[in-house]
Amino acid sequence: MGNVKVCPKKVQKYIGQKLFGFNAGKHLAWAWNSGNNMIMFGPGGYGKSDAAELFHEFLVAEGALKAEDEYYVMSFGQGMTEERLLGGIDMPTFQSEGDIIYLLKNAFVSYEYVIFEEMWDAFPAVLLILKDILQSGYVRMGTQRMKVKTKFVVGCTNRSRKEVVEDDSTEALMQRFCYEKEVNWSSWGTQDYSNAFKAALGLDAYDIAQADCNIVAELCERVSKAM
């Protein structure tokens, strides 16, 4: 892929300053530096999606990506279809000639940095197409053939590898994501929640709003212990 290498410690610090407790910054850097894709899994609310966007921001700031190279986000699920994955169908051509031509300029394959949300929730047929694209580096649909521009894919999901791999096809797709990291906190005390709120709101040590953060943080700890 020829990616410009980035410092794992700098990535961890950059993301960690904005997302308290985030533990996968170095893993994102290692994946990028090695030219491999990355899966972040775990319960919702711990910054997987935000971190994926912040890492893109970091790459642009470091000159590893051009400022005009926007990231592409796609949410998977039961509504995901082959047509949606590949940018939609050229309807005028389909209506006039009956040929199915995908609008690949609108698809993820036309972007260097891609974020897939809940990617394992899609139907197996869609995942099979995704596997072929990531494995070959090309879109090969009928008469259409295009080399993908994608350099890096970050998959964000609540589901772990053990929950996902059900057959050889799913395993083959998972192998396109060599780096995998569970995103979670190590503890859930009042101070953890308070620090998370302060980081998100950008509060300093003398901000009067800290008192409100501490009150909400204590309530959050009580709720977490009661669950």
Coordinates of C-alpha atoms in Angstrom, one line a residue, residues 78-215:
Q78 CA -30.1 -6.1 7.3
G79 CA -30.9 -3.3 4.8
M80 CA -27.5 -3.5 3.2
T81 CA -27.7 -4.7 -0.4
E82 CA -25.2 -5.4 -3.2
E83 CA -26.4 -2.2 -5.0
R84 CA -25.9 0.0 -1.9
L85 CA -22.5 -1.5 -1.2
L86 CA -21.4 -0.6 -4.8
G87 CA -22.8 2.9 -4.9
G88 CA -26.1 2.3 -6.6
I89 CA -27.2 1.4 -10.1
D90 CA -27.0 3.6 -13.2
M91 CA -30.8 3.7 -13.7
P92 CA -30.8 5.5 -17.2
T93 CA -28.5 2.7 -18.6
F94 CA -30.6 0.0 -16.9
Q95 CA -33.9 1.5 -18.2
S96 CA -32.6 2.0 -21.8
E97 CA -30.4 -1.1 -22.2
G98 CA -31.2 -3.4 -19.4
D99 CA -27.6 -3.5 -18.2
I100 CA -26.6 -3.3 -14.5
I101 CA -23.8 -0.8 -14.2
Y102 CA -22.8 0.2 -10.7
L103 CA -21.9 3.8 -9.8
L104 CA -18.6 3.0 -8.3
K105 CA -17.6 6.6 -7.9
N106 CA -20.1 6.8 -5.1
A107 CA -19.0 3.6 -3.5
F108 CA -16.4 2.9 -0.7
V109 CA -13.9 1.6 -3.4
S110 CA -13.3 5.2 -4.5
Y111 CA -12.1 6.4 -1.1
E112 CA -8.7 5.8 0.5
Y113 CA -10.0 5.7 4.1
V114 CA -13.1 3.8 4.9
I115 CA -15.1 3.2 8.1
F116 CA -17.6 0.4 8.2
E117 CA -20.2 0.5 11.0
E118 CA -21.6 -2.8 12.3
M119 CA -20.2 -4.5 9.2
W120 CA -21.0 -8.0 10.4
D121 CA -24.8 -7.3 10.5
A122 CA -25.1 -7.5 6.7
F123 CA -26.4 -10.5 4.8
P124 CA -23.9 -13.2 4.0
A125 CA -24.3 -12.6 0.2
V126 CA -23.2 -8.9 0.7
L127 CA -20.2 -10.0 2.9
L128 CA -19.2 -12.4 0.2
I129 CA -18.9 -9.6 -2.3
L130 CA -17.0 -7.5 0.2
K131 CA -14.6 -10.3 0.8
D132 CA -13.9 -10.7 -3.0
I133 CA -13.2 -7.0 -3.3
L134 CA -10.9 -6.7 -0.3
Q135 CA -9.1 -9.9 -1.2
S136 CA -8.5 -9.2 -4.9
G137 CA -8.2 -5.4 -4.7
Y138 CA -10.7 -5.1 -7.6
V139 CA -14.4 -4.7 -8.2
R140 CA -15.3 -7.5 -10.6
M141 CA -19.0 -7.4 -11.3
G142 CA -20.1 -8.5 -14.8
T143 CA -18.3 -6.4 -17.4
Q144 CA -17.2 -3.8 -14.8
R145 CA -13.7 -4.1 -13.5
M146 CA -12.0 -1.4 -11.3
K147 CA -9.0 -1.3 -9.1
V148 CA -10.0 -0.1 -5.6
K149 CA -8.5 3.1 -4.3
T150 CA -9.0 2.0 -0.7
K151 CA -5.9 2.0 1.5
F152 CA -7.4 1.4 4.9
V153 CA -10.6 0.0 6.3
V154 CA -11.7 0.4 10.0
G155 CA -14.5 -1.9 11.0
C156 CA -16.5 -0.9 14.1
T157 CA -18.7 -3.6 15.6
N158 CA -20.2 -4.8 18.8
R159 CA -19.5 -8.4 17.8
S160 CA -16.2 -10.3 18.4
R161 CA -14.5 -12.7 16.0
K162 CA -15.9 -15.7 17.8
E163 CA -19.5 -14.4 17.4
V164 CA -18.9 -13.7 13.7
V165 CA -17.0 -16.6 12.1
E166 CA -19.6 -19.2 11.0
D167 CA -18.1 -20.6 7.8
D168 CA -15.1 -20.4 5.5
S169 CA -16.4 -17.4 3.6
T170 CA -16.8 -15.3 6.8
E171 CA -13.4 -16.5 8.0
A172 CA -11.8 -15.4 4.7
L173 CA -13.3 -11.9 5.1
M174 CA -12.1 -11.7 8.7
Q175 CA -8.6 -12.5 7.5
R176 CA -8.6 -9.2 5.6
F177 CA -8.7 -7.5 9.0
C178 CA -5.4 -8.7 10.5
Y179 CA -5.6 -6.3 13.4
E180 CA -8.3 -6.6 16.0
K181 CA -8.8 -4.9 19.4
E182 CA -11.6 -4.8 21.9
V183 CA -12.4 -1.2 22.9
N184 CA -13.4 -0.9 26.5
W185 CA -12.5 0.7 29.8
S186 CA -10.5 -1.1 32.5
S187 CA -12.7 0.3 35.3
W188 CA -16.0 2.2 35.7
G189 CA -15.6 4.4 38.8
T190 CA -16.7 7.9 39.5
Q191 CA -13.3 9.3 38.5
D192 CA -13.4 7.3 35.2
Y193 CA -16.8 8.8 34.2
S194 CA -15.7 12.3 35.4
N195 CA -12.5 12.2 33.3
A196 CA -14.5 11.0 30.3
F197 CA -16.9 13.9 30.6
K198 CA -14.1 16.4 31.0
A199 CA -12.2 15.2 28.0
A200 CA -15.4 15.3 25.9
L201 CA -16.3 18.8 27.0
G202 CA -12.7 20.1 27.0
L203 CA -12.9 21.2 30.6
D204 CA -9.7 22.4 32.5
A205 CA -8.9 22.0 36.2
Y206 CA -10.5 25.4 37.0
D207 CA -13.7 25.1 35.1
I208 CA -16.8 25.6 37.2
A209 CA -18.7 22.9 35.2
Q210 CA -16.5 20.3 36.8
A211 CA -18.8 20.1 39.8
D212 CA -21.7 19.2 37.5
C213 CA -19.5 16.5 35.8
N214 CA -18.6 15.0 39.1
I215 CA -22.3 14.7 40.1

